[in-house]
Structure formats: structure tokens, C-alpha cells
CSV table of C-alpha atoms in Angstrom, one decimal:
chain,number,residue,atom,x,y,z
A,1,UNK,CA,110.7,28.1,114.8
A,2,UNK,CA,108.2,31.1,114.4
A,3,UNK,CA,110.2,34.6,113.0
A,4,UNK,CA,109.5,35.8,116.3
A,5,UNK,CA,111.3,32.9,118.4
A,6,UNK,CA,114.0,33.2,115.9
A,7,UNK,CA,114.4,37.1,116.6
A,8,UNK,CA,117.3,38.7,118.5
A,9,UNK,CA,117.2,41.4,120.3
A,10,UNK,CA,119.3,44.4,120.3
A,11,UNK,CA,119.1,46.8,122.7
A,12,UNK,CA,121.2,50.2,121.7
A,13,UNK,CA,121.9,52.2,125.2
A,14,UNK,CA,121.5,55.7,126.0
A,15,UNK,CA,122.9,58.7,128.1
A,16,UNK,CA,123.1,62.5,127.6
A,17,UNK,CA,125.5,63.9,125.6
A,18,UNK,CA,125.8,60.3,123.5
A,19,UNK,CA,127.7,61.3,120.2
A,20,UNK,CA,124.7,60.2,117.0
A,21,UNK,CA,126.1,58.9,114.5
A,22,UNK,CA,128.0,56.4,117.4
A,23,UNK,CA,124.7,54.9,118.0
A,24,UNK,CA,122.7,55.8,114.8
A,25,UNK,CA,125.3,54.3,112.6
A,26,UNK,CA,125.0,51.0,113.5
A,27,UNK,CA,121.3,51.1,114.2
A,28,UNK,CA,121.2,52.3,110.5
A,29,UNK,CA,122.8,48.8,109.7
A,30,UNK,CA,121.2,46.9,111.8
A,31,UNK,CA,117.8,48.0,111.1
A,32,UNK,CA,118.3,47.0,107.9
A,33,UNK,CA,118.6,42.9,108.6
A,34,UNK,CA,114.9,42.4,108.7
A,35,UNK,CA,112.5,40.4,110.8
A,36,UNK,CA,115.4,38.1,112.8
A,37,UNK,CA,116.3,41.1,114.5
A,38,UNK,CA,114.3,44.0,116.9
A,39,UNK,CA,115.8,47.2,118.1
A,40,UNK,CA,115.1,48.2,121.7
A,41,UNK,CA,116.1,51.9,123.1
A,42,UNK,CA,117.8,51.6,126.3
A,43,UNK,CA,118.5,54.6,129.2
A,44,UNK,CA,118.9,54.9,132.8
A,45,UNK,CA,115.3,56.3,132.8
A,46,UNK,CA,113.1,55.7,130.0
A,47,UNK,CA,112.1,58.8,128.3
A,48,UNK,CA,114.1,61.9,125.9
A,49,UNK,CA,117.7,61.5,126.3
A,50,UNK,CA,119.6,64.3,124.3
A,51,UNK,CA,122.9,64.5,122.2
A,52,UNK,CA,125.1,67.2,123.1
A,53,UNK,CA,123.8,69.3,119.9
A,54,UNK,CA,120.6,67.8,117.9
A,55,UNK,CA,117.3,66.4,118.9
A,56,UNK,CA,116.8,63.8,121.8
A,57,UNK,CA,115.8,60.0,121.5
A,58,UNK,CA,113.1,58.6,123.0
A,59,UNK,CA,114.5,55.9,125.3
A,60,UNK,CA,111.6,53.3,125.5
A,61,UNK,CA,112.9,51.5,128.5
A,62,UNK,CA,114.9,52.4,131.7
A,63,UNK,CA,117.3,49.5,133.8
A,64,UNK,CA,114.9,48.7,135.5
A,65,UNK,CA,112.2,47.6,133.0
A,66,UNK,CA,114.8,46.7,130.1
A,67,UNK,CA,113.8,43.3,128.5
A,68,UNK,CA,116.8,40.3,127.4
A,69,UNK,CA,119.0,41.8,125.1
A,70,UNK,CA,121.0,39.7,123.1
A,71,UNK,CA,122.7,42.1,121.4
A,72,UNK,CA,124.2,45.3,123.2
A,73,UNK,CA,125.2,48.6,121.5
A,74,UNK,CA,126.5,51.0,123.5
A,75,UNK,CA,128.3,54.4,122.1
A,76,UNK,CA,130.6,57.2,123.3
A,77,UNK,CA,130.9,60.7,123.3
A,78,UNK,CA,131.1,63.3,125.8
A,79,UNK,CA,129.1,62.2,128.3
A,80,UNK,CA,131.7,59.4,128.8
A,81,UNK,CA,133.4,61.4,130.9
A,82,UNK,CA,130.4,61.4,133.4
A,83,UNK,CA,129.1,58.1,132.4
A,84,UNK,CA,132.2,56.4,133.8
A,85,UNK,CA,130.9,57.2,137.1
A,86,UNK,CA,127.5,56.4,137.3
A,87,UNK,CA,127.7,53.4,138.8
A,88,UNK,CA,124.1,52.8,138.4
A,89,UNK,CA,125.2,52.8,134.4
A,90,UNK,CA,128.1,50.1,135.1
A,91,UNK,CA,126.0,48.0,137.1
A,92,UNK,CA,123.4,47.3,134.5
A,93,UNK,CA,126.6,46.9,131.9
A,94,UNK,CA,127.7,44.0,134.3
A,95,UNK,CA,125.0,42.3,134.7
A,96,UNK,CA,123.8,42.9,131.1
A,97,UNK,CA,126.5,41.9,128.8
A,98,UNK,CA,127.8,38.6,130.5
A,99,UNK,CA,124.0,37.5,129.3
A,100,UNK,CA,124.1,39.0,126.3
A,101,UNK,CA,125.5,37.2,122.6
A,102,UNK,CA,127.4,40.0,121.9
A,103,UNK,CA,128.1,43.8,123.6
A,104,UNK,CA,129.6,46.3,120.9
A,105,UNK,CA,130.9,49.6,121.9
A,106,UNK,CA,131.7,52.5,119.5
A,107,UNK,CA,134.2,55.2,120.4
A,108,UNK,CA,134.8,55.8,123.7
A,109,UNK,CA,131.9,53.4,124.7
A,110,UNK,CA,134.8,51.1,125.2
A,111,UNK,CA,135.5,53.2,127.8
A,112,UNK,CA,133.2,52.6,130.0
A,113,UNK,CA,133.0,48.7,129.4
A,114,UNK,CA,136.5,49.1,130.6
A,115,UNK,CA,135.4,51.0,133.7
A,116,UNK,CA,133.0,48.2,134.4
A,117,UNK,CA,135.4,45.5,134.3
A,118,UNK,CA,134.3,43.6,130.8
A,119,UNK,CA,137.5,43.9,128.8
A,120,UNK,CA,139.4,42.5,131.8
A,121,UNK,CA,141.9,40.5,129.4
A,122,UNK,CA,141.0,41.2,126.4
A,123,UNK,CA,141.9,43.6,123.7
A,124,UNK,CA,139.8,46.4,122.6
A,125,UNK,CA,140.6,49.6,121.0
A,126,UNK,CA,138.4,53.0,121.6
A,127,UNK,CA,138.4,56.4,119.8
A,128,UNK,CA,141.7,57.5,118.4
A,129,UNK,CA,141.3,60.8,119.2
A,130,UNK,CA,140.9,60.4,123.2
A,131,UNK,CA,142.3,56.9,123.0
A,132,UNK,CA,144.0,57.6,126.6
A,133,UNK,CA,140.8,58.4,127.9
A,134,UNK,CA,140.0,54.5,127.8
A,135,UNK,CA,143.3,53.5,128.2
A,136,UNK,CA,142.9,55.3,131.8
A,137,UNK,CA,139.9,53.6,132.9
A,138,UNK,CA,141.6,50.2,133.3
A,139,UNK,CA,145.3,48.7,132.9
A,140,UNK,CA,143.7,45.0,132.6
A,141,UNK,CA,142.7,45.4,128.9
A,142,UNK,CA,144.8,45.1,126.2
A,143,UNK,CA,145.0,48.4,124.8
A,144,UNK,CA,144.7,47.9,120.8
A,145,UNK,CA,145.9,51.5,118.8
A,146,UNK,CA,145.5,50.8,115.6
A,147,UNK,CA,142.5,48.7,114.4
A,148,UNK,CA,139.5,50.1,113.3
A,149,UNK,CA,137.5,47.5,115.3
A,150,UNK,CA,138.8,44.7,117.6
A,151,UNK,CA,136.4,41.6,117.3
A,152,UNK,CA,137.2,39.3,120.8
A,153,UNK,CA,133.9,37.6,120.5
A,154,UNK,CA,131.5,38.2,123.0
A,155,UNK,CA,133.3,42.1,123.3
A,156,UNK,CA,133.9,44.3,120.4
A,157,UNK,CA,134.9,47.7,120.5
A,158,UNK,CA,135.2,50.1,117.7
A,159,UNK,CA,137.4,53.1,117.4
A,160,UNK,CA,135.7,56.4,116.9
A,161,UNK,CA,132.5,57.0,115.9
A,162,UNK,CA,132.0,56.4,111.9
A,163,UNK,CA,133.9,53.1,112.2
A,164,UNK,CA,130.8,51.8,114.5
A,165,UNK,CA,129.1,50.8,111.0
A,166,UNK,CA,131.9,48.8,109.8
A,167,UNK,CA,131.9,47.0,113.1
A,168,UNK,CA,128.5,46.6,112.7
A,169,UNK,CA,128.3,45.0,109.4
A,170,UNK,CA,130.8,42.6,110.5
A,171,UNK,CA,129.3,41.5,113.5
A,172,UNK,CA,126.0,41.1,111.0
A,173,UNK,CA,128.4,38.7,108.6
A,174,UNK,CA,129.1,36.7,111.6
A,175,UNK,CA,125.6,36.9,113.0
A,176,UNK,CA,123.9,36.0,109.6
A,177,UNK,CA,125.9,36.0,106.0
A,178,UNK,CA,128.5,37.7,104.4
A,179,UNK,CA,125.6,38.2,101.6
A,180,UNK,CA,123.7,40.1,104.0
A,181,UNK,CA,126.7,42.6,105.1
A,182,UNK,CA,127.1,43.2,101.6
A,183,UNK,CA,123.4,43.7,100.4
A,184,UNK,CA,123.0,46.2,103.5
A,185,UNK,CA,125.8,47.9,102.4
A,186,UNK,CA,124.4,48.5,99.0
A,187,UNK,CA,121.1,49.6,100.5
A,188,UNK,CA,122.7,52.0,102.4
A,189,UNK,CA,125.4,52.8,99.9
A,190,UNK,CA,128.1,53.0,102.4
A,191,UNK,CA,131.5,51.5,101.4
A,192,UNK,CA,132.7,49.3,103.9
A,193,UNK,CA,136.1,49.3,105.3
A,194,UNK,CA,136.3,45.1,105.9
A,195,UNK,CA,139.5,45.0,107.1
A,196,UNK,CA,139.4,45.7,111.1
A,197,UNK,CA,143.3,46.2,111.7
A,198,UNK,CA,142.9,49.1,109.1
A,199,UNK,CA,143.2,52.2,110.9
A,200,UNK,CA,143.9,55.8,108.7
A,201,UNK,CA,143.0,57.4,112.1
A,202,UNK,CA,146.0,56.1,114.2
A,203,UNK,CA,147.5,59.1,112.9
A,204,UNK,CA,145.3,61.3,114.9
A,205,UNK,CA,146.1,59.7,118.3
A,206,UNK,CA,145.3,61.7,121.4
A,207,UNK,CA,145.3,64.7,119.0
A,208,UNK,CA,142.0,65.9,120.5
A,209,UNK,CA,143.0,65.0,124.5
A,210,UNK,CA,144.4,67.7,126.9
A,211,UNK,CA,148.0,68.1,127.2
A,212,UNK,CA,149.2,67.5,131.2
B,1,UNK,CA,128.9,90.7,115.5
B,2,UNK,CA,127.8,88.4,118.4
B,3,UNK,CA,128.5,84.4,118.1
B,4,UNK,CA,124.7,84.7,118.3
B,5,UNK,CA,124.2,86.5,115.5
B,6,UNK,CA,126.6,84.7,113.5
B,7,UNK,CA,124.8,81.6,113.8
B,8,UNK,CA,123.0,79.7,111.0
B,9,UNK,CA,119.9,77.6,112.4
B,10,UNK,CA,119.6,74.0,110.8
B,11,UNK,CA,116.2,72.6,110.8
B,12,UNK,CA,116.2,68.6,110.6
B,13,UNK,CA,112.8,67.3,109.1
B,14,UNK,CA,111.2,64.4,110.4
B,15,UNK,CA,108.2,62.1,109.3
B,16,UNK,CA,107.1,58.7,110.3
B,17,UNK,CA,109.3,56.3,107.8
B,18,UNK,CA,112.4,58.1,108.2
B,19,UNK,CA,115.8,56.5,107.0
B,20,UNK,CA,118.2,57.2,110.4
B,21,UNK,CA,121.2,57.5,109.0
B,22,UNK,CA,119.9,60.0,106.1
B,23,UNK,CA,119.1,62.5,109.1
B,24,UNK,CA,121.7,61.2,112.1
B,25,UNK,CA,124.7,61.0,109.3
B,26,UNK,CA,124.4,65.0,108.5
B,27,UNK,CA,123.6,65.7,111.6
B,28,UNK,CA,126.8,64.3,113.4
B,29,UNK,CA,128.4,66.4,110.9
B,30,UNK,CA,127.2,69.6,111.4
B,31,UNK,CA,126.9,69.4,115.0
B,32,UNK,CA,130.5,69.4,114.9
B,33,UNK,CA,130.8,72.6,113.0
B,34,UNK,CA,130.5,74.4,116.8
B,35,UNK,CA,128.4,77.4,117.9
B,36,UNK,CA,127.8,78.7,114.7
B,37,UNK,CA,125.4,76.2,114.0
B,38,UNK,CA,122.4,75.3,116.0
B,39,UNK,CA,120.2,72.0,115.3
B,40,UNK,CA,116.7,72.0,115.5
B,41,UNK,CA,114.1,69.1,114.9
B,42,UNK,CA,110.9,70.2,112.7
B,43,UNK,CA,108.1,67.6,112.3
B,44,UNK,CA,105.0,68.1,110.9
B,45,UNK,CA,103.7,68.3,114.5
B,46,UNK,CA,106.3,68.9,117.4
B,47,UNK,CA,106.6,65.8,119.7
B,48,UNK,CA,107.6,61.9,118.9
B,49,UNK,CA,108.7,61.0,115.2
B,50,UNK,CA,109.5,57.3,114.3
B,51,UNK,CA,111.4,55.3,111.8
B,52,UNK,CA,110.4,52.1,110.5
B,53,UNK,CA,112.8,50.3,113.3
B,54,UNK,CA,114.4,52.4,116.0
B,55,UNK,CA,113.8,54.7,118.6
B,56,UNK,CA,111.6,57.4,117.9
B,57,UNK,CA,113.0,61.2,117.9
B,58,UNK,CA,111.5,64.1,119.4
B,59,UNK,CA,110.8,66.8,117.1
B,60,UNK,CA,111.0,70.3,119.0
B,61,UNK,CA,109.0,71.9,116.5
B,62,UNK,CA,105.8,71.6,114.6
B,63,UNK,CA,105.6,73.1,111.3
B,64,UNK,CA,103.5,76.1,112.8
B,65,UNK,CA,106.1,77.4,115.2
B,66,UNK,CA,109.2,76.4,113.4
B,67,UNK,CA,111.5,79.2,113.9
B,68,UNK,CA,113.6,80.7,110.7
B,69,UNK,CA,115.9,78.4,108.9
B,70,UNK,CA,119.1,79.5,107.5
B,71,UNK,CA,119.4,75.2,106.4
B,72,UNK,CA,117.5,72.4,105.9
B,73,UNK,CA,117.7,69.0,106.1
B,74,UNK,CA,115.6,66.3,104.0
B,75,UNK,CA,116.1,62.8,104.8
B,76,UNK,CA,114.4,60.0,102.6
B,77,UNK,CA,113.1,56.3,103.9
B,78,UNK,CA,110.1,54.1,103.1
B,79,UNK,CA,108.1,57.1,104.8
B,80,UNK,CA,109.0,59.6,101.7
B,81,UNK,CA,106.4,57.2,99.8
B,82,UNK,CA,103.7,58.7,102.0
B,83,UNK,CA,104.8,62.1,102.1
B,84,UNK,CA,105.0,62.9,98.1
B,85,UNK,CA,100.9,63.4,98.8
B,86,UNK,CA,101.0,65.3,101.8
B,87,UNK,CA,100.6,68.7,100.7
B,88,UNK,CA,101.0,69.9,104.6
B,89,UNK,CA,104.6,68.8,104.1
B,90,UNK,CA,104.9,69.9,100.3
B,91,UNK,CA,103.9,73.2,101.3
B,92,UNK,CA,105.8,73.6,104.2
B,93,UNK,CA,109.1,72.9,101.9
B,94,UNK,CA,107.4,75.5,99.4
B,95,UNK,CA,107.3,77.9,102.0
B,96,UNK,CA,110.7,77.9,103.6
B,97,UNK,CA,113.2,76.4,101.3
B,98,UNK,CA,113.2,79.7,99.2
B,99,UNK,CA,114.3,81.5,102.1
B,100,UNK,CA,116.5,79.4,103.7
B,101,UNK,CA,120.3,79.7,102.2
B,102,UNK,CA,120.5,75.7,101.4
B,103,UNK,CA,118.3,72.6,101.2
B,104,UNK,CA,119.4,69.7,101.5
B,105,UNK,CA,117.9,66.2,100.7
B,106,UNK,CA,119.4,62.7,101.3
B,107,UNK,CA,118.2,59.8,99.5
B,108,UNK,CA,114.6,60.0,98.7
B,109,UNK,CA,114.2,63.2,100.1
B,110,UNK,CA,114.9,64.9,97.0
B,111,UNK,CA,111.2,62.6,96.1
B,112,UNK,CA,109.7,65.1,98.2
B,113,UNK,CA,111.6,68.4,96.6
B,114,UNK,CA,111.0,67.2,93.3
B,115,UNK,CA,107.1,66.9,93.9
B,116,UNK,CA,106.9,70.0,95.9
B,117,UNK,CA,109.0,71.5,92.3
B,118,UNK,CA,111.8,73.2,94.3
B,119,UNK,CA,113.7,71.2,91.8
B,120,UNK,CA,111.8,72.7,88.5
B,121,UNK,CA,114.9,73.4,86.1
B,122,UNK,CA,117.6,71.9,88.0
B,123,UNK,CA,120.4,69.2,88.5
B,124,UNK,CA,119.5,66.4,91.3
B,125,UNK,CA,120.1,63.1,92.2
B,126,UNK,CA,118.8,60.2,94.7
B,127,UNK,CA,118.8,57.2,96.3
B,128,UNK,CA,120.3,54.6,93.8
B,129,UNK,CA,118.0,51.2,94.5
B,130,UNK,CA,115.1,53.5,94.3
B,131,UNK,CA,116.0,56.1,91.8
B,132,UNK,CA,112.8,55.8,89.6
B,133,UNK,CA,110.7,56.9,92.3
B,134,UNK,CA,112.1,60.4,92.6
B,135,UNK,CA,112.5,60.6,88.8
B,136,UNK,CA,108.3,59.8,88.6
B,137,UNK,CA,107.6,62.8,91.1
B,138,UNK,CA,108.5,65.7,88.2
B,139,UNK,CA,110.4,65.5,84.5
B,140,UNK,CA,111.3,69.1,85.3
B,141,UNK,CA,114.3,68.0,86.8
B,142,UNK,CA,117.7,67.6,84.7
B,143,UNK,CA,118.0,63.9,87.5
B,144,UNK,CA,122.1,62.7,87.4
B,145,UNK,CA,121.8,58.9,87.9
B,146,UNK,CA,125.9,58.9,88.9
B,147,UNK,CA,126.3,61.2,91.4
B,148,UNK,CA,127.5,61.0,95.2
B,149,UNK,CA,125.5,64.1,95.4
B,150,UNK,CA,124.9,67.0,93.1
B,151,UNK,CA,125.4,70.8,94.4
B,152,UNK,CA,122.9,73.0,92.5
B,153,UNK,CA,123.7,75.9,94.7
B,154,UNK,CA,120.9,76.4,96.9
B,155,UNK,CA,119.2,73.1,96.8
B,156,UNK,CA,122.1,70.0,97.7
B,157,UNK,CA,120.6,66.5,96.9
B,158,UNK,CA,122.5,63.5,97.6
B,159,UNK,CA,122.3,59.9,96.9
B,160,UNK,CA,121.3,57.0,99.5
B,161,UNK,CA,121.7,57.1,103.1
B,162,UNK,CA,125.0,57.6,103.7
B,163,UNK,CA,126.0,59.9,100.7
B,164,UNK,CA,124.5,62.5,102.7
B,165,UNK,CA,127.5,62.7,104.9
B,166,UNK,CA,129.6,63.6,102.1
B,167,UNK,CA,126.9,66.1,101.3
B,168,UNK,CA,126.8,67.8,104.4
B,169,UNK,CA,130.9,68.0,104.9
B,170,UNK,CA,130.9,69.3,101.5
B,171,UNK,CA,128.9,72.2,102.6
B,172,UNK,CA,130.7,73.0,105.6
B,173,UNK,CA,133.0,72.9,103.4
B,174,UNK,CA,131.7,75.7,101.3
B,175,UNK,CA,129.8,77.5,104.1
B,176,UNK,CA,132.7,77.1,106.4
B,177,UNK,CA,136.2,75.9,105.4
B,178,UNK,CA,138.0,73.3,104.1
B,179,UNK,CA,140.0,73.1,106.8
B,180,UNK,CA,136.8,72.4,109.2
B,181,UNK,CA,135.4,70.1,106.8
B,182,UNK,CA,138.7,68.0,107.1
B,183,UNK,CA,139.2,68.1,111.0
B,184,UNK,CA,135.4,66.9,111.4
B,185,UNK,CA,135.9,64.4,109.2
B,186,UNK,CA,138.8,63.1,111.8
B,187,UNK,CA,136.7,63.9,114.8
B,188,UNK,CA,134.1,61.4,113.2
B,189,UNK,CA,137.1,59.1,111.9
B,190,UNK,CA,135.1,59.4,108.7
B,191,UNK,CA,137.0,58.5,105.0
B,192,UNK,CA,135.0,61.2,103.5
B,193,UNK,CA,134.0,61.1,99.7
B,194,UNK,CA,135.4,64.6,97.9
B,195,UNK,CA,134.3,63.8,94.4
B,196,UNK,CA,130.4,64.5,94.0
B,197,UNK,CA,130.2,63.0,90.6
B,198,UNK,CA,131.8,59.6,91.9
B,199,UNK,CA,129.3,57.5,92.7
B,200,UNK,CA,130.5,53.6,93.3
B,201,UNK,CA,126.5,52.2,93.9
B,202,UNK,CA,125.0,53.3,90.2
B,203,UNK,CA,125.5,49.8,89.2
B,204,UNK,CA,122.7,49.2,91.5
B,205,UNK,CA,120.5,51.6,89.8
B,206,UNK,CA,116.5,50.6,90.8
B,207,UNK,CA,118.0,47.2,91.4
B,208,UNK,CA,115.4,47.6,94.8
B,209,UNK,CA,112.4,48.8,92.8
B,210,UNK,CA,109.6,46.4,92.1
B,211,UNK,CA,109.3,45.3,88.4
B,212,UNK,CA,106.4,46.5,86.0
């Protein structure tokens, strides 16, 4: 099997007002595997999609034109909140990730997976500080607190925003080698948190959300 | 005095060959600070930058009509090896890092600084795996092999990739408050590193550099 046939594809989805380091965490991470896996740039529209503050990405393809993705990353951030109903948005998440090996969402990218039905039975966690932002988009998941990421195979979420690269690295270990995790670690000199049900967030639950 | 006038402008640099998370780390950061700090993206010309894997970025600005910059931002990557010779970019860091407040640099950015001699005569550090290449651009610097990152005032250089969080909340920590530092930190659900001189990845000094 050529390096190409071998290679999976990841495809990292966009919308305005997508939080960056939700999406440029783990891209960091899983850039650094090498050959065996391609990045693709994903948005309703190809073309410039822009954080709330900082510069936009260039999405290369739109739903429409999106090739297989084997991998799915999708992140939160304040345009959540509009994202979750943009039905176009949830309709490409349904057909998408039941193909997929593996959807991840970071933050409250969970959120919207919710919203679309995916974590119908299984447990997931989201952002700590909007957790109940998730936890209203559907009462058919089970609603995980404190975790930094919850692995339930072909779903895992991650709570807010930095812990997408810990769920990323071990979605890589299970992907490819514990070996690789750790070299990519040391490449990017990050010090992994290994342990998902290690949360020093939960503290900060719905500290951020609205009172009423 | 206006929230407008207040503001500090921080110009994000981008070449071909940039590292991700060395730009999209810092920048989550200080796009939390809030509206007295505004993001811009600077490339060498304005338009579509790209890393070695990833979606590309869209720099607003070209060095010609880059507006003022109170900060700026330096990331490294396998680019940086290009960059030491071009003198467009050396002399565009000449030019404005003396009248901005701070420079920063993350991971092999502080390459570029070295070469360009904004660091003639002072403390700096870089990317661990690759520290001998920064250390080759100029023997004017006093270079700190264990450092997270080293604060020389008005030039910031931090180790690899994701040290350059730690760099950036340290400054808002200093141009801001500690007390903003900290809440962005659990906005990001980030365990952030408050010791510059610990530095956990020196055991992998050059260990990514080729021999001879």
C-alpha cells in the first residue's frame, strides 16, 4: 500500500466566529504525524472564514464540494450559538460523521454534534465554562462534567478549547502509537494532560453563562 | 481617553512555513484580552499565507501598508529556515520592532530576530529540537538553553510552539493584569506555565537537528 492509499484524511470544519486555538490546537498536532495523514479546510462556503478577533482561514472547500473525511474536527466558540441553527451546518454533520472513523469536537463543538443528533446515547462533555449551553441542545446525551475529554469511539468531545490538543494526541495514540503522541509532544513542547477524567476546570462550571 | 485610543494594535507575522500553533497559541490569548487589543495579520505581501500542512491564513496586510504596531508577534516553523536570508523580512523587523513596545518571537522566530540583530546584547531563547539554528544566526546574543521563555524587556522570546502561550499570558500579564492573565487562562481551560526559567523539553536540546 502506496503512502498515499495509506493516508487519512482529516477534514477540520469552519464557521465565523470559530474560537483558534479550538481548531489550531489540534491541527498543530495533527500536522505533525507526517505523510499517513492530510488536513483539509472545511466551511459552508469555501473561501475566508473569520475568528471573532484575528485573521480569517482560508476554507478550501465548501459542503458541497468537500471530499471523504475520515477524520472530523470541528470546534466551538461563539458562533455556536448561531451555528446550532444552521441547519445546512447540521445536515452536512449527519451525513458526514456516521462515514467518518472518527468526529472530534472541542469546546462547545460538542454542542452542535448534540444539536444534530450524534451523541444521541452517548456521553460527551463540552466547555466548562458554558457547559449548559450543550447540555441544552439535547437531553439524549449523557452529559459528562468533569473530564477533560470523553473518548466514546467514533464521538469524542473535548471540554474547552486548550484541552482539544490533549484530545488530539490521544486520538493520535489510538490512531497510530503511543510513541508518536509522545514524540509530537516533544516537538511541540506541550505537556500533555493523559489522563481524560482530569478536569482542574470543573471548578469553573457555567462561570462564564448568563444567570436566568 | 477613548477605548479607541487606549488600544494597543498586535501585528501577527506570517510567511510560508509557518508553525500554527507558534502564531494561533498567542493569538487565542490575546484576543481574549478584549477591546484593548486589536489583531492584525502582516505578511510580506497582504493576501493568502500557508503552513507546511493546514489551511492557509489571510494576511490583511502587506509589509508596505502595515499600519503602526504597539506588538508583535514572531512565530517560527520550517519556513524560518528560508526567512533568515530574506532581507525584505529582516528589514521589516529592523524597521518596526524598535518602535513597537514588545516583540515577541515563538520558537524559531527569535532565528529571524537574532539575524536581523534586534537581539545584539541580550538574553533569548528558542525552540529546543532546533536550538542550534537560532544560536548560528548571531553570537551577539547571551542564548538561555533552559528557558520556557526569557523576558528581556522589549523583545519576549520563547521556546517551541507551545511556550509561546505562556509567553503571551505572561505579558498580558505585565501589560494588563494578573488578574486578566488568570481568567483567560480559564476562558482557554489552559494549565498555564508561570515560571519562565522552567523549561521541562531542554533534555531534548537539538535532539531534531541533523548531525555534522
Amino acid at each position: 500500500m502506496s503512502d498515499v492509499e495509506a493516508s487519512l484524511t482529516l477534514g477540520a470544519i469552519f464557521y465565523d466566529g470559530f474560537e483558534l486555538l479550538d481548531v489550531y490546537g489540534p491541527l498543530e498536532m495533527f500536522a505533525c504525524v507526517g505523510p499517513q495523514l492530510s488536513v483539509v479546510s472545511v466551511a459552508e462556503r469555501a473561501g475566508p472564514v473569520s475568528p471573532l478577533k484575528g485573521p480569517a482561514t482560508l476554507a478550501e472547500y465548501g459542503f458541497d464540494d468537500c471530499p471523504d473525511l475520515d477524520l472530523i474536527l470541528l470546534p466551538g466558540g461563539l458562533g455556536s450559538r448561531v451555528e446550532v441553527e444552521n441547519e445546512k451546518l447540521l445536515d452536512f454533520l449527519r451525513e458526514r460523521a456516521p462515514a467518518a472513523r472518527i468526529t472530534m469536537s472541542v469546546c462547545t463543538g460538542s454542542a452542535l454534534l448534540a444539536k444534530a443528533g450524534l451523541l444521541d446515547g452517548l456521553r460527551a462533555t463540552s466547555n466548562k465554562l458554558f457547559f449548559d449551553f450543550a447540555v441544552q441542545q439535547s437531553d439524549r446525551v449523557e452529559w459528562v462534567e468533569a473530564a477533560r475529554w470523553v473518548d466514546a469511539g467514533a464521538l469524542v468531545t473535548s471540554s474547552g478549547v486548550s484541552a482539544g490538543m490533549d484530545m488530539a494526541l490521544a486520538v493520535i495514540e489510538r490512531l497510530f502509537s503511543k510513541e508518536l503522541a509522545e514524540r509530537i509532544a516533544e516537538l511541540t513542547e506541550y505537556e500533555r494532560h493523559t489522563d481524560a477524567s482530569r478536569d482542574p476546570f470543573v471548578r469553573c462550571l457555567n462561570a462564564a453563562l448568563p444567570k436566568g
